Amino acid sequence: MKLIIDAQLPTKLCEILEELEIESIHVEELIKGDETPDPEIANYADQNNLIVTTKDTDFYHSHMALNKPKKLFIITTGNLKNRQLFDLFRSNILVIKKALANSNFIELNNEGIIEHK
C-alpha cells in the first residue's frame, strides 16, 4: 500500500508515515505540485495504485459518485496542529494499516478510524 498525500496536509506527514512503515508521496512531488487539479490526482492515484489521503471533501463526492479515486483515506478531524495529527496517525497505525488493506474508503476522525463499506 502506498499513499498520495493531498496539498492541504503537511509534507512532513510523509516522513511520519515512512517511520510507521507506510510508503507515501506528497502531491508536491507531481509535475504541477500542489496546483495539480483533483481529477488529475485521482487519475494518477488510480494509475499508480495509490490511496488518496486528503481533507478535501471533493474527493469524497468523486469517490462516491464515480469511484474516482478508487481508494480514499479522508481526514475529518477538523483543524488540528500538525503534532496532533501526527499523534493520531501514530496511535492508530495498526488499525489504519488493516483498514487500508481491507477497504476502499476509510476515515480518520478525532476518535479513530472508520471503515466505510
CSV table of C-alpha atoms in Angstrom, one decimal:
chain,number,residue,atom,x,y,z
A,1,MET,CA,0.0,0.0,0.0
A,2,LYS,CA,1.2,3.5,-0.9
A,3,LEU,CA,-0.5,6.8,-0.2
A,4,ILE,CA,-0.5,10.1,-2.1
A,5,ILE,CA,-0.9,13.0,0.4
A,6,ASP,CA,-3.0,15.9,-0.8
A,7,ALA,CA,-1.9,19.5,-0.7
A,8,GLN,CA,-3.8,20.6,2.5
A,9,LEU,CA,-1.9,18.0,4.5
A,10,PRO,CA,1.7,18.8,5.5
A,11,THR,CA,4.6,17.3,3.6
A,12,LYS,CA,6.1,16.2,7.0
A,13,LEU,CA,3.3,13.6,7.1
A,14,CYS,CA,5.2,11.6,4.5
A,15,GLU,CA,8.2,11.4,6.9
A,16,ILE,CA,5.9,10.3,9.8
A,17,LEU,CA,4.3,7.6,7.6
A,18,GLU,CA,7.7,6.3,6.5
A,19,GLU,CA,8.6,6.0,10.2
A,20,LEU,CA,5.4,3.9,10.6
A,21,GLU,CA,6.4,1.8,7.5
A,22,ILE,CA,3.8,3.2,5.1
A,23,GLU,CA,5.1,4.4,1.8
A,24,SER,CA,3.8,7.8,0.6
A,25,ILE,CA,4.4,10.7,-1.7
A,26,HIS,CA,3.1,14.2,-1.5
A,27,VAL,CA,1.3,15.9,-4.4
A,28,GLU,CA,4.1,18.5,-4.3
A,29,GLU,CA,6.2,15.7,-6.0
A,30,LEU,CA,3.9,15.7,-9.0
A,31,ILE,CA,4.8,17.9,-12.1
A,32,LYS,CA,2.2,20.5,-11.2
A,33,GLY,CA,2.8,20.2,-7.5
A,34,ASP,CA,0.1,21.5,-5.2
A,35,GLU,CA,-1.5,23.1,-8.2
A,36,THR,CA,-2.5,19.6,-9.6
A,37,PRO,CA,-6.2,19.5,-10.1
A,38,ASP,CA,-8.2,16.9,-8.1
A,39,PRO,CA,-9.2,14.8,-11.1
A,40,GLU,CA,-5.6,14.6,-12.2
A,41,ILE,CA,-4.6,13.5,-8.7
A,42,ALA,CA,-7.3,10.9,-8.7
A,43,ASN,CA,-6.3,9.6,-12.1
A,44,TYR,CA,-2.6,9.5,-11.1
A,45,ALA,CA,-3.5,7.6,-7.9
A,46,ASP,CA,-5.6,5.0,-9.8
A,47,GLN,CA,-3.0,4.5,-12.4
A,48,ASN,CA,-0.2,4.0,-9.8
A,49,ASN,CA,-2.3,2.0,-7.3
A,50,LEU,CA,-2.1,4.8,-4.7
A,51,ILE,CA,-4.5,5.7,-1.9
A,52,VAL,CA,-5.6,9.4,-2.0
A,53,THR,CA,-5.2,10.8,1.5
A,54,THR,CA,-6.9,14.1,1.9
A,55,LYS,CA,-9.1,16.5,3.9
A,56,ASP,CA,-10.8,17.6,0.7
A,57,THR,CA,-14.5,16.6,0.6
A,58,ASP,CA,-14.4,17.0,-3.2
A,59,PHE,CA,-12.6,13.6,-3.3
A,60,TYR,CA,-15.3,12.1,-1.1
A,61,HIS,CA,-18.0,13.2,-3.6
A,62,SER,CA,-16.0,12.0,-6.6
A,63,HIS,CA,-15.3,8.6,-4.9
A,64,MET,CA,-19.0,8.1,-4.0
A,65,ALA,CA,-20.3,9.2,-7.4
A,66,LEU,CA,-17.7,8.0,-9.8
A,67,ASN,CA,-15.5,5.6,-7.8
A,68,LYS,CA,-12.6,8.1,-8.5
A,69,PRO,CA,-10.3,7.7,-6.8
A,70,LYS,CA,-10.7,4.0,-6.3
A,71,LYS,CA,-9.2,4.2,-2.8
A,72,LEU,CA,-9.7,7.1,-0.4
A,73,PHE,CA,-8.4,7.9,3.0
A,74,ILE,CA,-10.2,11.0,4.3
A,75,ILE,CA,-9.2,13.0,7.3
A,76,THR,CA,-12.2,14.6,9.1
A,77,THR,CA,-10.5,15.8,12.3
A,78,GLY,CA,-11.2,19.5,11.6
A,79,ASN,CA,-8.3,21.9,12.3
A,80,LEU,CA,-5.5,20.3,14.3
A,81,LYS,CA,-1.9,21.2,15.0
A,82,ASN,CA,0.4,19.1,12.9
A,83,ARG,CA,1.7,17.4,16.0
A,84,GLN,CA,-1.8,16.3,17.0
A,85,LEU,CA,-2.4,15.0,13.5
A,86,PHE,CA,0.8,13.0,13.6
A,87,ASP,CA,0.0,11.6,17.0
A,88,LEU,CA,-3.4,10.4,15.7
A,89,PHE,CA,-1.6,8.5,13.0
A,90,ARG,CA,0.9,7.1,15.4
A,91,SER,CA,-1.7,5.9,17.9
A,92,ASN,CA,-4.0,4.4,15.2
A,93,ILE,CA,-1.3,3.0,12.9
A,94,LEU,CA,-2.2,-0.7,13.3
A,95,VAL,CA,-5.9,0.0,12.7
A,96,ILE,CA,-5.0,2.2,9.7
A,97,LYS,CA,-2.9,-0.4,8.1
A,98,LYS,CA,-5.6,-3.1,8.5
A,99,ALA,CA,-8.3,-0.7,7.2
A,100,LEU,CA,-6.3,0.4,4.2
A,101,ALA,CA,-5.7,-3.3,3.3
A,102,ASN,CA,-9.4,-4.2,3.7
A,103,SER,CA,-11.4,-1.2,2.5
A,104,ASN,CA,-11.6,1.2,-0.4
A,105,PHE,CA,-12.8,4.1,1.8
A,106,ILE,CA,-11.6,4.9,5.3
A,107,GLU,CA,-11.9,7.9,7.5
A,108,LEU,CA,-9.7,9.2,10.3
A,109,ASN,CA,-11.5,11.4,12.8
A,110,ASN,CA,-10.7,12.5,16.3
A,111,GLU,CA,-11.9,9.3,17.8
A,112,GLY,CA,-10.0,6.9,15.4
A,113,ILE,CA,-10.6,5.0,12.2
A,114,ILE,CA,-13.9,4.3,10.5
A,115,GLU,CA,-14.0,1.7,7.6
A,116,HIS,CA,-16.8,2.6,5.2
A,117,LYS,CA,-18.2,-0.2,3.0
